[in-house]
């Protein structure tokens, strides 16, 4: 579904990503792991069009999307959860989710937030999606009042609401308490059952290895290992990369 070929990106003297190649298969959870600074988020920025690569190619769903801008990438069907939180804290949970359904072209929902009735058709997907992440009943709370973990769940459901073929999640459980962490793990299992395709960045190895089908390990901008969680768990290069942190 997604294939990254020889991708490279440098920031001044720092080679953040060097000749990185991997692919993501449909209906599977693929994890991208590696120590801090390995280049994982930069790969996400390159794939989602936030950055353009110095070299290499990104093919999604049969089309070359290298150098596409974020709107064009999202239109192709890639939805992304960012590592940093991005909710509007003065808007309600519901309004934040409705904005996630917005089209970049028309800004339709942005123009309608607060006006009620025209949005009725969108209510069901929003409440279904809140139910999926176990947050029913908090639709009208303002996002600013939520706990960190609840915000993360709202962001996850917003990402899932935007039409997509591939979900890219950057550290969904970082800084989240153990209860919500296990809820997010269950959610990922649920998504896989539904046949979703997920590319997940997660620093927490135990979490990652327990939820993913395939694992790609990066260190120093490069892919150093690939395999099943079982294979990765006993790969000495992987252990060494993490120990070196
Ligand atoms: P990871 O997500 O694996 O922790 P990143 O992709 O965020 O790693 O970072 C990889 C390297 O690139 C790091 O050395 C980081 O400091 C550097 N880097 C990332 N983004 C930028 C940027 N916008 N400007 C300069 N350096 C950056
Ligand atoms: Mg990162």
Coordinates of C-alpha atoms and ligand atoms in Angstrom, one line a residue:
X1 CA 0.0 0.0 0.0
X2 CA 2.8 2.4 0.9
X3 CA 6.4 2.0 -0.3
X4 CA 9.2 4.3 0.6
X5 CA 12.3 4.0 -1.5
X6 CA 15.7 5.4 -0.7
X7 CA 14.3 8.3 1.2
X8 CA 16.8 10.9 2.5
X9 CA 16.5 14.2 4.3
X10 CA 19.1 16.3 6.0
X11 CA 18.8 19.4 8.2
X12 CA 22.0 21.3 7.8
X13 CA 24.7 18.9 8.9
X14 CA 22.2 16.4 10.4
X15 CA 21.3 13.4 8.3
X16 CA 17.8 12.8 9.8
X17 CA 16.9 10.2 7.3
X18 CA 19.4 8.3 5.0
X19 CA 18.4 6.1 2.1
X20 CA 15.5 4.7 4.0
X21 CA 13.4 2.0 2.3
X22 CA 10.4 0.0 3.6
X23 CA 6.9 -0.9 2.7
X24 CA 3.6 -1.1 4.5
X25 CA 1.2 -3.9 3.6
X26 CA -2.6 -3.4 3.6
X27 CA -4.8 -4.6 6.5
X28 CA -1.8 -4.8 8.9
X29 CA -0.4 -2.8 11.7
X30 CA 3.2 -1.9 10.9
X31 CA 5.3 -0.3 13.6
X32 CA 8.2 2.1 13.0
X33 CA 10.4 2.0 16.1
X34 CA 13.8 3.2 17.1
X35 CA 15.5 5.3 19.7
X36 CA 14.9 9.1 20.0
X37 CA 16.3 11.0 17.1
X38 CA 16.3 7.9 14.8
X39 CA 14.3 9.8 12.1
X40 CA 10.9 8.3 12.6
X41 CA 8.9 11.5 12.8
X42 CA 10.9 12.9 9.9
X43 CA 9.8 9.9 7.8
X44 CA 6.2 10.7 8.8
X45 CA 6.7 14.3 7.8
X46 CA 8.1 13.3 4.4
X47 CA 5.3 10.8 3.7
X48 CA 2.6 13.2 4.8
X49 CA 4.0 16.1 2.7
X50 CA 5.0 18.3 5.6
X51 CA 8.6 18.1 4.4
X52 CA 9.9 17.2 0.9
X53 CA 12.7 14.7 0.6
X54 CA 16.2 15.4 -0.7
X55 CA 16.2 12.1 -2.5
X56 CA 14.0 9.0 -2.8
X57 CA 10.5 8.2 -3.8
X58 CA 7.2 7.7 -2.0
X59 CA 4.6 5.5 -3.7
X60 CA 1.1 5.2 -2.2
X61 CA -1.7 3.1 -3.6
X62 CA 0.1 2.8 -6.9
X63 CA 0.8 6.5 -7.3
X64 CA 4.0 8.4 -6.9
X65 CA 3.2 11.0 -4.2
X66 CA 6.8 12.3 -3.7
X67 CA 6.8 16.0 -3.0
X68 CA 3.0 16.2 -2.7
X69 CA 1.7 18.9 -0.3
X70 CA -0.1 17.7 2.9
X71 CA -3.6 18.5 1.5
X72 CA -2.8 16.4 -1.6
X73 CA -1.5 13.5 0.5
X74 CA -4.5 13.6 2.7
X75 CA -6.8 13.6 -0.3
X76 CA -5.0 10.5 -1.6
X77 CA -6.1 8.8 1.7
X78 CA -3.4 9.2 4.3
X79 CA -4.7 10.4 7.7
X80 CA -2.1 11.3 10.4
X81 CA -2.0 11.7 14.1
X82 CA 0.7 14.1 15.1
X83 CA 3.2 13.6 17.9
X84 CA 2.2 16.9 19.4
X85 CA -1.3 17.7 20.5
X86 CA -3.4 19.7 18.1
X87 CA -6.9 20.3 19.5
X88 CA -8.6 23.6 19.7
X89 CA -9.0 23.9 23.4
X90 CA -11.8 26.4 23.4
X91 CA -13.9 24.3 21.1
X92 CA -16.0 21.3 22.3
X93 CA -14.9 17.8 21.6
X94 CA -17.7 17.5 19.1
X95 CA -16.6 20.7 17.2
X96 CA -13.0 19.5 17.2
X97 CA -14.1 16.2 15.6
X98 CA -16.3 18.0 13.1
X99 CA -13.3 20.0 12.0
X100 CA -11.5 16.8 11.4
X101 CA -14.2 16.0 8.8
X102 CA -13.6 19.3 7.1
X103 CA -12.5 19.5 3.5
X104 CA -9.5 21.6 2.9
X105 CA -11.0 23.0 -0.2
X106 CA -14.3 24.4 1.1
X107 CA -13.8 24.9 4.8
X108 CA -17.4 23.8 4.9
X109 CA -17.4 22.7 8.5
X110 CA -15.3 25.6 9.8
X111 CA -18.0 27.9 8.4
X112 CA -20.8 26.0 10.1
X113 CA -19.4 25.3 13.5
X114 CA -21.9 26.7 16.1
X115 CA -24.7 26.9 13.6
X116 CA -26.2 23.5 14.4
X117 CA -28.7 22.0 12.0
X118 CA -26.6 21.7 8.8
X119 CA -24.2 19.5 10.7
X120 CA -26.8 16.9 11.7
X121 CA -25.7 14.5 9.0
X122 CA -22.3 14.5 10.4
X123 CA -23.4 13.7 14.0
X124 CA -23.6 10.0 13.6
X125 CA -20.0 9.4 12.4
X126 CA -18.8 11.7 15.2
X127 CA -20.7 9.9 17.9
X128 CA -19.8 6.5 16.5
X129 CA -16.2 7.5 16.5
X130 CA -16.4 8.7 20.1
X131 CA -18.0 5.5 21.1
X132 CA -15.2 3.6 19.4
X133 CA -12.6 5.3 21.6
X134 CA -14.8 5.0 24.7
X135 CA -15.5 8.7 25.1
X136 CA -19.3 8.8 24.7
X137 CA -20.9 11.5 26.8
X138 CA -18.2 14.1 26.7
X139 CA -19.1 15.5 23.3
X140 CA -19.9 18.9 24.7
X141 CA -17.0 19.4 27.0
X142 CA -14.4 21.8 25.8
X143 CA -11.2 20.1 24.7
X144 CA -9.3 22.2 27.2
X145 CA -11.0 20.5 30.1
X146 CA -9.9 17.0 29.1
X147 CA -7.0 15.0 30.6
X148 CA -4.0 14.5 28.4
X149 CA -5.0 10.9 27.7
X150 CA -8.6 11.9 26.8
X151 CA -7.2 14.6 24.4
X152 CA -5.1 11.9 22.8
X153 CA -8.2 9.7 22.3
X154 CA -10.1 12.6 20.8
X155 CA -7.2 13.3 18.4
X156 CA -7.2 9.6 17.5
X157 CA -10.9 9.6 16.7
X158 CA -10.5 12.8 14.7
X159 CA -7.7 11.1 12.7
X160 CA -9.9 8.1 12.1
X161 CA -12.8 10.2 11.0
X162 CA -11.0 11.8 8.1
X163 CA -11.5 9.6 5.0
X164 CA -8.4 7.4 4.6
X165 CA -6.9 4.2 3.4
X166 CA -3.8 4.5 5.7
X167 CA -3.6 5.7 9.3
X168 CA -0.3 7.1 10.4
X169 CA 0.0 7.4 14.2
X170 CA 2.9 9.2 15.8
X171 CA 3.4 8.1 19.4
X172 CA -0.3 7.7 20.3
X173 CA 0.5 6.5 23.9
X174 CA 3.4 8.8 24.8
X175 CA 2.7 10.4 28.1
X176 CA -0.7 8.7 28.4
X177 CA -1.7 6.8 31.7
X178 CA -1.7 3.0 31.8
X179 CA -5.5 2.8 31.6
X180 CA -5.8 4.8 28.5
X181 CA -2.7 3.1 27.1
X182 CA -4.4 -0.2 27.3
X183 CA -7.6 1.3 25.8
X184 CA -5.5 2.5 22.8
X185 CA -3.9 -0.9 22.5
X186 CA -7.5 -2.4 22.3
X187 CA -8.5 0.2 19.8
X188 CA -5.6 -0.8 17.6
X189 CA -6.6 -4.4 17.8
X190 CA -10.2 -3.4 16.9
X191 CA -8.9 -1.4 13.9
X192 CA -7.0 -4.3 12.6
X193 CA -10.1 -6.5 12.9
X194 CA -11.9 -3.9 10.7
X195 CA -9.2 -4.3 8.1
X196 CA -7.5 -0.9 8.6
X197 CA -4.0 -0.3 7.6
X198 CA -1.9 1.4 10.2
X199 CA 1.7 2.7 10.3
X200 CA 2.5 3.3 14.0
X201 CA 5.4 5.1 15.5
X202 CA 5.9 4.2 19.2
X203 CA 8.8 4.6 21.4
X204 CA 7.5 2.1 24.0
X205 CA 8.8 -1.2 22.7
X206 CA 6.5 -3.4 24.8
X207 CA 3.4 -1.6 23.6
X208 CA 4.6 -1.7 20.0
X209 CA 5.5 -5.4 19.9
X210 CA 2.2 -6.4 21.5
X211 CA 0.0 -4.6 19.0
X212 CA 1.9 -4.8 15.7
X213 CA 2.1 -7.4 12.9
X214 CA 5.4 -6.2 11.4
X215 CA 8.1 -4.0 12.8
X216 CA 10.6 -1.8 11.1
X217 CA 13.5 -0.6 13.2
X218 CA 15.3 2.7 12.5
X219 CA 18.5 4.0 14.0
X220 CA 20.5 7.0 12.9
X221 CA 18.2 7.7 9.9
X222 CA 18.5 4.1 8.5
X223 CA 16.4 1.0 8.6
X224 CA 18.5 -1.5 10.7
X225 CA 16.0 -4.4 11.0
X226 CA 12.6 -5.6 9.9
X227 CA 10.5 -8.5 11.0
X228 CA 7.8 -9.9 13.2
X229 CA 7.6 -8.7 16.8
X230 CA 9.0 -12.0 17.8
X231 CA 12.0 -11.7 15.5
X232 CA 12.6 -8.1 16.6
X233 CA 12.5 -8.9 20.3
X234 CA 15.5 -11.2 20.0
X235 CA 17.5 -9.1 17.4
X236 CA 20.8 -8.0 19.1
X237 CA 21.1 -4.9 16.8
X238 CA 17.8 -3.6 18.0
X239 CA 18.6 -4.1 21.7
X240 CA 21.9 -2.4 21.1
X241 CA 20.3 0.6 19.4
X242 CA 18.0 1.1 22.4
X243 CA 20.8 0.5 24.9
X244 CA 22.8 3.2 23.2
X245 CA 20.3 5.9 24.1
Ligands
LIG1 P1 12.4 10.5 16.0 O1 11.0 10.8 15.7 O2 12.9 9.1 15.6 O3 12.7 10.7 17.5 P2 13.1 12.8 14.4 O4 12.7 12.4 13.0 O5 12.3 13.7 15.1 O6 13.4 11.5 15.2 O7 14.6 13.4 14.3 C1 15.7 12.9 13.6 C2 16.8 13.9 13.6 O8 16.6 15.0 12.9 C3 17.2 14.4 15.0 O9 18.6 14.5 15.1 C4 16.5 15.7 15.1 O10 17.1 16.6 16.0 C5 16.6 16.2 13.6 N1 15.5 17.0 13.2 C6 14.2 16.6 13.1 N2 13.4 17.6 12.6 C7 14.2 18.7 12.5 C8 14.1 20.0 12.0 N3 12.9 20.5 11.6 N4 15.1 20.8 12.0 C9 16.4 20.4 12.3 N5 16.6 19.1 12.8 C10 15.6 18.3 12.8
LIG2 MG1 9.4 11.5 16.8

